[in-house]
PDB file of C-alpha atoms and ligand atoms in Angstrom:
ATOM      1  CA  MET A1217     112.994  50.960  30.463  1.00 92.00           C
ATOM      2  CA  ASP A1218     111.610  53.662  32.935  1.00 95.00           C
ATOM      3  CA  LEU A1219     110.260  52.688  36.139  1.00 97.00           C
ATOM      4  CA  TYR A1220     106.641  54.884  35.471  1.00 98.00           C
ATOM      5  CA  GLU A1221     106.399  53.293  32.188  1.00 98.00           C
ATOM      6  CA  ALA A1222     107.033  49.518  33.208  1.00 98.00           C
ATOM      7  CA  VAL A1223     104.172  50.484  36.254  1.00 98.00           C
ATOM      8  CA  LYS A1224     101.664  51.420  34.171  1.00 97.00           C
ATOM      9  CA  SER A1225     103.017  48.480  31.363  1.00 98.00           C
ATOM     10  CA  ARG A1226     102.189  45.621  33.600  1.00 98.00           C
ATOM     11  CA  ARG A1227      99.496  43.825  33.433  1.00 98.00           C
ATOM     12  CA  ALA A1228      97.469  40.659  34.236  1.00 98.00           C
ATOM     13  CA  VAL A1229      98.363  38.788  30.596  1.00 97.00           C
ATOM     14  CA  ARG A1230      96.070  36.183  30.343  1.00 96.00           C
ATOM     15  CA  GLY A1231      97.411  34.720  26.744  1.00 96.00           C
ATOM     16  CA  PHE A1232     100.953  34.366  26.621  1.00 98.00           C
ATOM     17  CA  ALA A1233     103.503  33.574  23.646  1.00 98.00           C
ATOM     18  CA  ASP A1234     104.753  29.935  22.676  1.00 96.00           C
ATOM     19  CA  ARG A1235     109.004  30.966  22.867  1.00 97.00           C
ATOM     20  CA  PRO A1236     110.559  29.874  25.598  1.00 97.00           C
ATOM     21  CA  VAL A1237     111.590  32.412  28.512  1.00 98.00           C
ATOM     22  CA  PRO A1238     115.607  32.145  28.858  1.00 98.00           C
ATOM     23  CA  ARG A1239     117.280  31.212  32.617  1.00 98.00           C
ATOM     24  CA  GLU A1240     119.413  33.812  32.804  1.00 98.00           C
ATOM     25  CA  VAL A1241     116.666  36.071  32.404  1.00 98.00           C
ATOM     26  CA  LEU A1242     115.092  34.543  35.412  1.00 98.00           C
ATOM     27  CA  GLU A1243     117.949  34.005  37.398  1.00 98.00           C
ATOM     28  CA  ARG A1244     118.556  37.700  37.076  1.00 98.00           C
ATOM     29  CA  VAL A1245     115.093  38.908  37.822  1.00 98.00           C
ATOM     30  CA  LEU A1246     115.000  36.650  41.326  1.00 98.00           C
ATOM     31  CA  SER A1247     118.038  38.400  42.332  1.00 98.00           C
ATOM     32  CA  ALA A1248     116.957  41.838  42.086  1.00 98.00           C
ATOM     33  CA  ALA A1249     113.949  41.194  43.615  1.00 98.00           C
ATOM     34  CA  ALA A1250     116.121  40.086  46.573  1.00 98.00           C
ATOM     35  CA  TRP A1251     116.493  43.040  46.707  1.00 98.00           C
ATOM     36  CA  SER A1252     112.619  44.488  48.193  1.00 98.00           C
ATOM     37  CA  PRO A1253     112.280  45.075  51.564  1.00 98.00           C
ATOM     38  CA  SER A1254     110.703  42.756  54.641  1.00 98.00           C
ATOM     39  CA  GLY A1255     110.228  43.563  58.001  1.00 98.00           C
ATOM     40  CA  SER A1256     113.257  43.673  59.991  1.00 98.00           C
ATOM     41  CA  ASN A1257     115.502  42.251  56.098  1.00 98.00           C
ATOM     42  CA  LEU A1258     113.254  38.212  57.536  1.00 98.00           C
ATOM     43  CA  GLN A1259     112.840  37.648  53.511  1.00 98.00           C
ATOM     44  CA  PRO A1260     109.820  35.919  54.098  1.00 98.00           C
ATOM     45  CA  TRP A1261     109.266  34.616  50.603  1.00 98.00           C
ATOM     46  CA  ARG A1262     110.303  30.597  49.385  1.00 98.00           C
ATOM     47  CA  VAL A1263     110.016  30.518  45.472  1.00 98.00           C
ATOM     48  CA  TYR A1264     110.095  27.454  43.133  1.00 98.00           C
ATOM     49  CA  VAL A1265     110.767  28.340  38.975  1.00 98.00           C
ATOM     50  CA  LEU A1266     109.040  25.852  37.117  1.00 98.00           C
ATOM     51  CA  THR A1267     109.133  25.783  33.457  1.00 98.00           C
ATOM     52  CA  GLY A1268     110.215  22.871  30.569  1.00 98.00           C
ATOM     53  CA  GLU A1269     108.772  19.501  31.483  1.00 98.00           C
ATOM     54  CA  PRO A1270     107.888  20.001  34.872  1.00 98.00           C
ATOM     55  CA  LEU A1271     105.534  22.479  34.399  1.00 98.00           C
ATOM     56  CA  ALA A1272     104.104  21.100  31.317  1.00 98.00           C
ATOM     57  CA  GLU A1273     103.753  18.020  34.346  1.00 98.00           C
ATOM     58  CA  LEU A1274     101.893  20.741  36.120  1.00 98.00           C
ATOM     59  CA  LYS A1275      99.638  21.647  33.881  1.00 98.00           C
ATOM     60  CA  LYS A1276      98.782  17.786  32.429  1.00 98.00           C
ATOM     61  CA  ARG A1277      98.143  17.229  36.305  1.00 98.00           C
ATOM     62  CA  ALA A1278      96.124  20.372  37.064  1.00 98.00           C
ATOM     63  CA  GLY A1279      94.289  19.929  33.663  1.00 96.00           C
ATOM     64  CA  GLU A1280      93.077  16.172  34.467  1.00 97.00           C
ATOM     65  CA  ARG A1281      91.566  17.656  37.695  1.00 96.00           C
ATOM     66  CA  VAL A1282      89.913  20.133  35.735  1.00 95.00           C
ATOM     67  CA  ALA A1283      88.437  17.692  33.679  1.00 93.00           C
ATOM     68  CA  ALA A1284      87.551  15.588  35.922  1.00 94.00           C
ATOM     69  CA  GLY A1285      85.400  18.127  37.945  1.00 91.00           C
ATOM     70  CA  ASP A1286      87.867  17.369  40.736  1.00 93.00           C
ATOM     71  CA  ALA A1287      86.661  19.513  44.134  1.00 93.00           C
ATOM     72  CA  TRP A1288      89.263  22.277  45.230  1.00 95.00           C
ATOM     73  CA  ASP A1289      91.959  20.860  48.112  1.00 97.00           C
ATOM     74  CA  GLU A1290      90.543  23.131  51.728  1.00 96.00           C
ATOM     75  CA  ARG A1291      91.901  27.055  52.124  1.00 95.00           C
ATOM     76  CA  GLU A1292      95.002  27.429  53.722  1.00 96.00           C
ATOM     77  CA  TYR A1293      93.727  31.363  53.484  1.00 97.00           C
ATOM     78  CA  GLU A1294      90.668  32.746  52.646  1.00 95.00           C
ATOM     79  CA  MET A1295      91.283  35.063  49.186  1.00 96.00           C
ATOM     80  CA  TYR A1296      88.660  37.351  50.121  1.00 96.00           C
ATOM     81  CA  PRO A1297      86.310  38.545  53.072  1.00 95.00           C
ATOM     82  CA  THR A1298      83.320  36.293  52.525  1.00 92.00           C
ATOM     83  CA  ALA A1299      81.175  39.268  52.253  1.00 93.00           C
ATOM     84  CA  LEU A1300      83.090  42.243  50.445  1.00 95.00           C
ATOM     85  CA  LYS A1301      81.597  45.165  51.471  1.00 96.00           C
ATOM     86  CA  SER A1302      81.254  48.531  49.481  1.00 97.00           C
ATOM     87  CA  PRO A1303      83.104  50.170  48.054  1.00 97.00           C
ATOM     88  CA  TYR A1304      85.689  46.778  46.811  1.00 97.00           C
ATOM     89  CA  ARG A1305      82.321  44.753  46.309  1.00 96.00           C
ATOM     90  CA  GLU A1306      81.850  46.936  43.270  1.00 96.00           C
ATOM     91  CA  ARG A1307      85.206  47.300  42.066  1.00 96.00           C
ATOM     92  CA  ARG A1308      84.634  42.877  41.881  1.00 95.00           C
ATOM     93  CA  SER A1309      81.942  43.402  40.279  1.00 93.00           C
ATOM     94  CA  ALA A1310      83.589  45.407  37.665  1.00 93.00           C
ATOM     95  CA  PHE A1311      86.687  43.620  36.759  1.00 93.00           C
ATOM     96  CA  GLY A1312      84.310  39.920  36.778  1.00 90.00           C
ATOM     97  CA  LYS A1313      81.501  42.061  34.307  1.00 90.00           C
ATOM     98  CA  GLU A1314      85.290  43.795  32.200  1.00 89.00           C
ATOM     99  CA  ARG A1315      86.909  40.102  32.147  1.00 88.00           C
ATOM    100  CA  TYR A1316      83.876  38.597  30.442  1.00 87.00           C
ATOM    101  CA  LYS A1317      83.022  41.069  28.948  1.00 85.00           C
ATOM    102  CA  SER A1318      86.725  40.213  26.602  1.00 84.00           C
ATOM    103  CA  LEU A1319      86.360  36.865  26.132  1.00 85.00           C
ATOM    104  CA  GLY A1320      82.793  37.224  24.866  1.00 86.00           C
ATOM    105  CA  VAL A1321      81.080  35.113  28.383  1.00 88.00           C
ATOM    106  CA  ALA A1322      78.097  36.430  29.593  1.00 86.00           C
ATOM    107  CA  ARG A1323      78.038  36.354  33.005  1.00 78.00           C
ATOM    108  CA  GLU A1324      75.418  33.804  33.908  1.00 83.00           C
ATOM    109  CA  ASP A1325      77.408  31.622  31.292  1.00 86.00           C
ATOM    110  CA  TRP A1326      78.461  29.406  33.899  1.00 84.00           C
ATOM    111  CA  GLU A1327      80.170  27.075  31.713  1.00 84.00           C
ATOM    112  CA  GLY A1328      82.472  29.829  29.404  1.00 85.00           C
ATOM    113  CA  ARG A1329      83.299  30.955  33.184  1.00 84.00           C
ATOM    114  CA  GLN A1330      85.147  27.494  34.317  1.00 85.00           C
ATOM    115  CA  ARG A1331      86.469  27.541  30.816  1.00 84.00           C
ATOM    116  CA  ALA A1332      87.621  30.638  31.402  1.00 85.00           C
ATOM    117  CA  ALA A1333      88.841  30.318  34.563  1.00 89.00           C
ATOM    118  CA  SER A1334      90.760  26.673  33.454  1.00 92.00           C
ATOM    119  CA  GLY A1335      92.876  28.673  31.336  1.00 95.00           C
ATOM    120  CA  ASN A1336      94.926  29.887  35.169  1.00 97.00           C
ATOM    121  CA  TRP A1337      95.572  25.912  35.760  1.00 97.00           C
ATOM    122  CA  GLN A1338      97.474  26.213  31.736  1.00 98.00           C
ATOM    123  CA  CYS A1339      99.567  29.393  32.892  1.00 98.00           C
ATOM    124  CA  PHE A1340      97.393  30.485  30.152  1.00 97.00           C
ATOM    125  CA  GLY A1341     100.193  29.281  28.065  1.00 98.00           C
ATOM    126  CA  ALA A1342     103.254  30.488  29.939  1.00 98.00           C
ATOM    127  CA  PRO A1343     106.275  29.157  29.215  1.00 98.00           C
ATOM    128  CA  ALA A1344     107.509  29.687  33.209  1.00 98.00           C
ATOM    129  CA  ALA A1345     105.683  30.062  36.618  1.00 98.00           C
ATOM    130  CA  LEU A1346     107.020  31.166  39.439  1.00 98.00           C
ATOM    131  CA  PHE A1347     105.080  29.160  43.320  1.00 98.00           C
ATOM    132  CA  CYS A1348     105.399  31.715  46.140  1.00 98.00           C
ATOM    133  CA  TYR A1349     104.915  29.974  49.157  1.00 98.00           C
ATOM    134  CA  ILE A1350     105.834  31.496  52.998  1.00 98.00           C
ATOM    135  CA  ASP A1351     106.682  30.124  56.209  1.00 98.00           C
ATOM    136  CA  ARG A1352     102.932  29.218  57.421  1.00 97.00           C
ATOM    137  CA  ASP A1353     103.714  30.895  61.102  1.00 97.00           C
ATOM    138  CA  MET A1354     103.692  34.626  59.832  1.00 98.00           C
ATOM    139  CA  GLY A1355     101.626  36.701  60.591  1.00 97.00           C
ATOM    140  CA  LEU A1356      99.937  39.497  58.083  1.00 98.00           C
ATOM    141  CA  PRO A1357     102.967  41.660  57.714  1.00 98.00           C
ATOM    142  CA  GLN A1358     104.978  38.849  56.017  1.00 98.00           C
ATOM    143  CA  TRP A1359     102.583  38.689  53.992  1.00 98.00           C
ATOM    144  CA  ALA A1360     102.757  42.339  53.092  1.00 98.00           C
ATOM    145  CA  ASP A1361     106.412  41.017  52.298  1.00 98.00           C
ATOM    146  CA  LEU A1362     105.729  38.567  49.590  1.00 98.00           C
ATOM    147  CA  GLY A1363     103.383  41.251  47.677  1.00 98.00           C
ATOM    148  CA  MET A1364     106.044  43.957  47.922  1.00 98.00           C
ATOM    149  CA  TYR A1365     108.285  40.890  46.573  1.00 98.00           C
ATOM    150  CA  LEU A1366     106.806  39.685  43.532  1.00 98.00           C
ATOM    151  CA  GLN A1367     105.350  43.013  42.562  1.00 98.00           C
ATOM    152  CA  THR A1368     109.638  44.143  42.057  1.00 98.00           C
ATOM    153  CA  VAL A1369     109.720  40.507  40.291  1.00 99.00           C
ATOM    154  CA  MET A1370     106.528  41.354  37.715  1.00 98.00           C
ATOM    155  CA  LEU A1371     108.436  44.786  36.793  1.00 98.00           C
ATOM    156  CA  LEU A1372     111.799  43.435  36.469  1.00 98.00           C
ATOM    157  CA  LEU A1373     110.527  41.116  34.194  1.00 98.00           C
ATOM    158  CA  ARG A1374     109.140  44.260  32.345  1.00 98.00           C
ATOM    159  CA  ALA A1375     112.113  45.395  32.003  1.00 98.00           C
ATOM    160  CA  GLU A1376     113.264  42.385  30.201  1.00 98.00           C
ATOM    161  CA  GLY A1377     110.089  42.153  27.914  1.00 98.00           C
ATOM    162  CA  LEU A1378     108.411  39.832  29.945  1.00 98.00           C
ATOM    163  CA  HIS A1379     105.116  40.314  31.083  1.00 98.00           C
ATOM    164  CA  SER A1380     102.907  37.959  34.103  1.00 98.00           C
ATOM    165  CA  CYS A1381     100.129  36.985  35.259  1.00 98.00           C
ATOM    166  CA  PRO A1382     100.029  36.456  39.316  1.00 98.00           C
ATOM    167  CA  GLN A1383      97.469  33.828  40.536  1.00 98.00           C
ATOM    168  CA  MET A1384      95.814  32.915  43.322  1.00 98.00           C
ATOM    169  CA  ALA A1385      94.484  30.466  41.563  1.00 97.00           C
ATOM    170  CA  TRP A1386      96.930  27.920  42.220  1.00 98.00           C
ATOM    171  CA  SER A1387      95.761  27.999  45.940  1.00 98.00           C
ATOM    172  CA  VAL A1388      93.202  25.570  45.307  1.00 97.00           C
ATOM    173  CA  TYR A1389      95.228  22.164  43.675  1.00 98.00           C
ATOM    174  CA  ARG A1390      98.104  23.361  45.430  1.00 98.00           C
ATOM    175  CA  LYS A1391      98.561  18.783  47.020  1.00 98.00           C
ATOM    176  CA  THR A1392      98.877  19.174  42.770  1.00 98.00           C
ATOM    177  CA  VAL A1393     101.392  21.889  42.718  1.00 98.00           C
ATOM    178  CA  ALA A1394     102.939  20.385  46.122  1.00 98.00           C
ATOM    179  CA  GLU A1395     103.840  17.291  44.417  1.00 98.00           C
ATOM    180  CA  ILE A1396     105.803  18.315  41.484  1.00 98.00           C
ATOM    181  CA  VAL A1397     107.510  20.743  43.547  1.00 98.00           C
ATOM    182  CA  HIS A1398     107.840  19.015  47.512  1.00 98.00           C
ATOM    183  CA  PRO A1399     107.852  22.317  48.797  1.00 98.00           C
ATOM    184  CA  PRO A1400     108.423  21.169  53.022  1.00 98.00           C
ATOM    185  CA  ASP A1401     104.721  21.151  54.906  1.00 97.00           C
ATOM    186  CA  ASP A1402     105.789  24.356  56.878  1.00 98.00           C
ATOM    187  CA  LEU A1403     105.312  25.989  53.773  1.00 98.00           C
ATOM    188  CA  VAL A1404     101.741  28.036  52.555  1.00 98.00           C
ATOM    189  CA  LEU A1405     101.734  28.158  48.775  1.00 98.00           C
ATOM    190  CA  PHE A1406     100.485  31.597  48.530  1.00 98.00           C
ATOM    191  CA  CYS A1407     100.229  32.176  44.406  1.00 98.00           C
ATOM    192  CA  GLY A1408     101.951  31.548  41.278  1.00 98.00           C
ATOM    193  CA  MET A1409     103.112  33.834  39.149  1.00 98.00           C
ATOM    194  CA  SER A1410     102.469  32.457  34.915  1.00 98.00           C
ATOM    195  CA  ILE A1411     105.732  34.122  33.040  1.00 98.00           C
ATOM    196  CA  GLY A1412     106.044  35.204  29.805  1.00 98.00           C
ATOM    197  CA  PHE A1413     105.646  36.634  26.509  1.00 98.00           C
ATOM    198  CA  GLU A1414     103.042  37.776  25.665  1.00 98.00           C
ATOM    199  CA  ASN A1415     100.795  36.686  22.227  1.00 97.00           C
ATOM    200  CA  ALA A1416      99.309  40.118  21.104  1.00 95.00           C
ATOM    201  CA  ASN A1417      96.694  37.919  19.639  1.00 94.00           C
ATOM    202  CA  VAL A1418      94.998  37.452  22.932  1.00 92.00           C
ATOM    203  CA  ASP A1419      91.912  39.843  23.558  1.00 87.00           C
ATOM    204  CA  TYR A1420      91.857  42.057  26.611  1.00 89.00           C
ATOM    205  CA  ILE A1421      90.322  44.994  28.587  1.00 88.00           C
ATOM    206  CA  ARG A1422      92.607  47.182  30.518  1.00 93.00           C
ATOM    207  CA  THR A1423      91.401  47.044  34.127  1.00 94.00           C
ATOM    208  CA  GLY A1424      90.702  50.226  35.241  1.00 95.00           C
ATOM    209  CA  ARG A1425      91.577  52.436  38.967  1.00 97.00           C
ATOM    210  CA  ALA A1426      89.929  54.326  41.579  1.00 96.00           C
ATOM    211  CA  PRO A1427      90.539  58.423  41.191  1.00 97.00           C
ATOM    212  CA  LEU A1428      93.190  58.393  43.703  1.00 98.00           C
ATOM    213  CA  GLU A1429      90.977  60.626  46.360  1.00 97.00           C
ATOM    214  CA  GLU A1430      88.818  57.676  46.566  1.00 97.00           C
ATOM    215  CA  THR A1431      92.069  55.775  47.940  1.00 98.00           C
ATOM    216  CA  VAL A1432      94.681  58.455  48.522  1.00 98.00           C
ATOM    217  CA  THR A1433      94.090  61.411  51.284  1.00 97.00           C
ATOM    218  CA  PHE A1434      96.612  64.581  51.583  1.00 97.00           C
ATOM    219  CA  VAL A1435      96.369  65.414  55.341  1.00 96.00           C
ATOM    220  CA  GLU A1436      96.436  69.081  54.656  1.00 93.00           C
ATOM    221  CA  SER A1437      97.567  71.520  57.824  1.00 90.00           C
ATOM    222  CA  SER A1438      94.118  73.078  57.573  1.00 89.00           C
ATOM    223  CA  ALA A1439      92.916  69.324  59.384  1.00 86.00           C
ATOM    224  CA  LEU A1440      94.763  69.922  62.613  1.00 85.00           C
ATOM    225  CA  ARG A1441      92.538  72.558  63.452  1.00 85.00           C
ATOM    226  CA  SER A1442      89.435  71.589  62.171  1.00 81.00           C
ATOM    227  CA  HIS A1443      90.409  68.523  64.633  1.00 73.00           C
ATOM    228  CA  ALA A1444      92.110  70.444  67.348  1.00 66.00           C
ATOM    229  CA  ALA A1445      90.279  69.744  70.431  1.00 58.00           C
TER     230      ALA A1445
HETATM  231  C1  LIG B 727      97.713  38.379  44.696  1.00 90.39           C
HETATM  232  C2  LIG B 727      97.170  38.153  43.155  1.00 90.39           C
HETATM  233  C3  LIG B 727      96.254  37.043  42.110  1.00 90.39           C
HETATM  234  C4  LIG B 727      95.642  37.235  41.691  1.00 90.39           C
HETATM  235  N1  LIG B 727      95.309  35.648  41.019  1.00 90.39           N
HETATM  236  C5  LIG B 727      94.744  36.230  39.957  1.00 90.39           C
HETATM  237  C6  LIG B 727      94.551  34.570  39.809  1.00 90.39           C
HETATM  238  O1  LIG B 727      94.358  33.565  40.435  1.00 90.39           O
HETATM  239  N2  LIG B 727      94.341  34.656  38.511  1.00 90.39           N
HETATM  240  C7  LIG B 727      93.921  35.869  37.803  1.00 90.39           C
HETATM  241  O2  LIG B 727      93.802  36.025  36.183  1.00 90.39           O
HETATM  242  N3  LIG B 727      94.327  36.409  37.657  1.00 90.39           N
HETATM  243  C8  LIG B 727      94.707  36.920  38.955  1.00 90.39           C
HETATM  244  N4  LIG B 727      95.011  38.220  39.439  1.00 90.39           N
HETATM  245  C9  LIG B 727      95.428  39.659  38.274  1.00 90.39           C
HETATM  246  C10 LIG B 727      94.085  40.331  38.799  1.00 90.39           C
HETATM  247  O3  LIG B 727      92.652  39.964  38.702  1.00 90.39           O
HETATM  248  C11 LIG B 727      94.376  42.077  38.513  1.00 90.39           C
HETATM  249  O4  LIG B 727      95.958  41.837  38.670  1.00 90.39           O
HETATM  250  C12 LIG B 727      94.091  42.819  39.073  1.00 90.39           C
HETATM  251  O5  LIG B 727      92.217  42.449  37.807  1.00 90.39           O
HETATM  252  C13 LIG B 727      94.041  44.002  37.456  1.00 90.39           C
HETATM  253  O6  LIG B 727      94.268  43.932  37.170  1.00 90.39           O
HETATM  254  P1  LIG B 727      96.091  44.114  36.169  1.00 90.39           P
HETATM  255  O7  LIG B 727      97.655  43.812  36.191  1.00 90.39           O
HETATM  256  O8  LIG B 727      95.780  43.649  34.787  1.00 90.39           O
HETATM  257  O9  LIG B 727      96.374  45.765  35.783  1.00 90.39           O
HETATM  258  C14 LIG B 727      95.412  38.322  40.655  1.00 90.39           C
HETATM  259  C15 LIG B 727      96.073  39.483  40.718  1.00 90.39           C
HETATM  260  C16 LIG B 727      96.936  39.654  42.286  1.00 90.39           C
HETATM  261  C17 LIG B 727      98.091  41.054  43.004  1.00 90.39           C
END
């Protein structure tokens, strides 16, 4: 698959087919993703892969917590700034609107939204998932390394005909994940990622992106003159 096609066809898929992902495919993808860059080649990602019985057990335990209305685990990092300013606030709200519209859930329907969110903890039906941790000593640049690594994984999954959904949602049930993967205490769970073949019968609305000028500035030589002292 052409790289541009992989980038453009990657999206957060929230409906997976009941079709297993071969172990050798996961190994091929994760071996290649190890070539992702990281500052001073620290390779700060620490990944646990779940399929089969361990993943089924995780979904079961998480499902029980959701059903019991169990409180979320205390946070080890904030997912978003408490007060999102413009333009991020508007982008987040547009995303929420589109997502609930695709599910036919009204914005004020709190229960419907909870139901939609609970799909996270069933990995949206995916037969495989990974959980990406980082050492708690690491700083912002190493967290950025994790992002590069995870995007590389997601693009390689596209090359294999697979889809994915990165999920910070798992961080709120991090203790349940830890019961299954037994990470050392010095690791923090950044996110999970559901992996599998897409269930083409699940509706979705493709997210948009801000126009290039909003996020990218080509600095022209005229700028040198206009900013000259
Ligand atoms: C770090 C990260 C965490 C995310 N966490 C979740 C999540 O917990 N649940 C979910 O459904 N989507 C999650 N997403 C998916 C985003 O909502 C999605 O990437 C974004 O809306 C853009 O849509 P697209 O990926 O389909 O292009 C996450 C994405 C990233 C990069």
